[in-house]
Amino acid sequence: MAEKLPLFSADDHIIEPPELWQKRLPQKFREAGPRCEYGKGKQVWHFEGNASPVIGLQAMAGRKVEDYTATAVTYDDMRPGCYDPVARLQDLDQDGVVCTVCFPSFPGLCGNVFIKAKDKELALACIHAYNDWNLEEWCGAAPDRFVPLMILPLWDPELSAKEVLRTAAKGAKAFCFTEFPHKLGLPSVYDDAWTPLWSAADETRMPALMHIGSSIGSAADMAADITPGAPASVFVTNAPLSSFYAASDLLWCPALAKYENLRFAMSEGGIGWVPYLLERADYTWERHRFWTQSAHMKEKPSTYFKRGIFVCFIDDVVGLRQRDIIGIDNILWESDYPHTDTTWPNSQEVVQRHFGGIPEADRRKITFENAARLFQMQPVATV
Amino acid sequence: MAEKLPLFSADDHIIEPPELWQKRLPQKFREAGPRCEYGKGKQVWHFEGNASPVIGLQAMAGRKVEDYTATAVTYDDMRPGCYDPVARLQDLDQDGVVCTVCFPSFPGLCGNVFIKAKDKELALACIHAYNDWNLEEWCGAAPDRFVPLMILPLWDPELSAKEVLRTAAKGAKAFCFTEFPHKLGLPSVYDDAWTPLWSAADETRMPALMHIGSSIGSAADMAADITPGAPASVFVTNAPLSSFYAASDLLWCPALAKYENLRFAMSEGGIGWVPYLLERADYTWERHRFWTQSAHMKEKPSTYFKRGIFVCFIDDVVGLRQRDIIGIDNILWESDYPHTDTTWPNSQEVVQRHFGGIPEADRRKITFENAARLFQMQPVATV
């Protein structure tokens, strides 16, 4: 890795190994816990009567774009780096990625499967099992390189706060939240119910990551947002915009003003839309706050953005061009391994293309230092 | 106006005078046609059993932002320029605005009230009455300054095409379309049902204007898109983003590729989000078209944007900074008289602030020449 730029990817993904819950759950929950049926062209997770295959789009690292598929795939079809942390490290080394933040797959991007679960005692045990596995086995393979990202029992903000504190003590560095909790039947981000969680996040300085797509409750929800007759290209084009709406909610809700160390990151949301959001929100504050129930806000929305919101991009020349407006300290780079948008194994080339003409100090912040600070990591192999 | 920069506003609004339909409708439709009950603090439109007041936010020109109100207002509360074309011209003169494109108010931004009407024969008569009034009386007050903008019987694409051709012969220059016709119960923009309308638009070169908010069917529809607990500031901040989604649909649907002279304008949608849309759509085309049913698209989506989509801004420094990416020929300025976001009576000052440091030739295109070309106007008082 000597001649490579060291990179810190703020958003990658794990395909969970098949025995994760069966090995980790307390005996009384194993029978009911998630089971992976796999082999011979099949790989399906079973839980509470639902069968969930792994979709090709979740594990395409290394394929040509012409071969991307939205159909089901198996462990045999994917790189071992998808599910094995040691193999992942080899893939990261090849690509010059020093550190990585990895989201769950089967549980959903914010633990959705467990939020929806009927048996909440079981669901909580599954969350503990995932987090302990993540801390001990996945991140345990290289604690200075894997950032422990936790899932929470978001159906209960008090329990969520507890899990933040429990895992922080074991070295956890961030947790999954969701863009629009109300779409999952939870209190909205404006609801005071989240106070215990914001408070625990503030205390531990663990950022809340809001990945695009984390609030899609079902395929029907997704279809409802898409114009009839539109090709899937439209969904792909528009998908990052959910981060615009989620960030806009955060700008206007009291949490960021109240908690000085509360941080959010909009995972996979891109950054090119941020300058428009900030200008538009400040304009709204200047011109409309008197009739829109926002006259109490003492500072412009962009002030809260600078302090509390991080935005993440994979491929976004337009956004980098506007980095001065977004805030050079608020931008994180991501590789999205092993999803379809991943830069792997061309991260070095993609980064070189993006940062040509951008000062070295800016490039270092965006591709490494901002993430190291946000996630409180002190990796050995820094720049 | 000698020392003022001449401006062409691509988006303003009419508050309809009270007798419009009662004077214009054929005798047999008058009893059932729209009636305005007004005077003594009251101004309500009655039609098919519904009572619609005029909301303050629709007629705030000249007020201080601290005095904006979302409650009902009357003709007496507003500047005569809202409903009287001669008074409007005086207001335009004061502000240096040479030409104006005016949207309807009571009918809705795309004639929504008539699209929803039960009696479609009556609704068609109302549309003819509005368009003839607009051509003869509103625009008749200064045909080289008012751009005749028509409403169409969008529930029937064939009838709509007919109305385009009928009004084009009388001097009409544009028509109201809507961002998401499927949300109003009409065929989506991907539907071949629109072929007659696209063909008539192509033939007459009348652009289709898609104003933000034109597809909001009801207050309940609007509420469904907003996070529970959010202040109205969030709605104001996010409102222009509907143009992102509508433009994205246009980029991926076959109409722009098929009709060389078909033009759309995203009224009041802002421009700061456009560079991100174009980069993201082209990226999606390059990387995802093989699995997203778009491999047949011969050219990148941005190619169709350059030819067929115009974007309009009121206050958008971020967007102008990126004008090279958006396309210097695709940007229109607007004043939004007499809505809350209007630049009136400070348009000169707002434009000077936006265009400081921007070459004169670019400024002329954006504030005048692009609109004059799109709307086929040859105003006497050009630059």
mmCIF file with all atom_site columns, N, CA and C in Angstrom, chain A residues 59 124 291 323:
data_model
loop_
_atom_site.group_PDB
_atom_site.id
_atom_site.type_symbol
_atom_site.label_atom_id
_atom_site.label_alt_id
_atom_site.label_comp_id
_atom_site.label_asym_id
_atom_site.label_entity_id
_atom_site.label_seq_id
_atom_site.pdbx_PDB_ins_code
_atom_site.Cartn_x
_atom_site.Cartn_y
_atom_site.Cartn_z
_atom_site.occupancy
_atom_site.B_iso_or_equiv
_atom_site.pdbx_formal_charge
_atom_site.auth_seq_id
_atom_site.auth_comp_id
_atom_site.auth_asym_id
_atom_site.auth_atom_id
_atom_site.pdbx_PDB_model_num
ATOM 1  N N  . ALA A 1 59  ? -24.041 -7.501 -3.668 1.00 0.00 ? 59  ALA A N  1
ATOM 2  C CA . ALA A 1 59  ? -22.746 -8.195 -3.599 1.00 0.00 ? 59  ALA A CA 1
ATOM 3  C C  . ALA A 1 59  ? -22.090 -8.291 -4.974 1.00 0.00 ? 59  ALA A C  1
ATOM 4  N N  . LEU A 1 124 ? -34.444 -8.160 20.410 1.00 0.00 ? 124 LEU A N  1
ATOM 5  C CA . LEU A 1 124 ? -33.377 -7.517 21.193 1.00 0.00 ? 124 LEU A CA 1
ATOM 6  C C  . LEU A 1 124 ? -32.175 -8.460 21.333 1.00 0.00 ? 124 LEU A C  1
ATOM 7  N N  . TRP A 1 291 ? -44.001 33.153 9.442  1.00 0.00 ? 291 TRP A N  1
ATOM 8  C CA . TRP A 1 291 ? -45.299 32.484 9.316  1.00 0.00 ? 291 TRP A CA 1
ATOM 9  C C  . TRP A 1 291 ? -45.166 30.958 9.338  1.00 0.00 ? 291 TRP A C  1
ATOM 10 N N  . ARG A 1 323 ? -17.149 22.244 -2.593 1.00 0.00 ? 323 ARG A N  1
ATOM 11 C CA . ARG A 1 323 ? -16.806 21.812 -1.229 1.00 0.00 ? 323 ARG A CA 1
ATOM 12 C C  . ARG A 1 323 ? -16.693 22.968 -0.249 1.00 0.00 ? 323 ARG A C  1
#
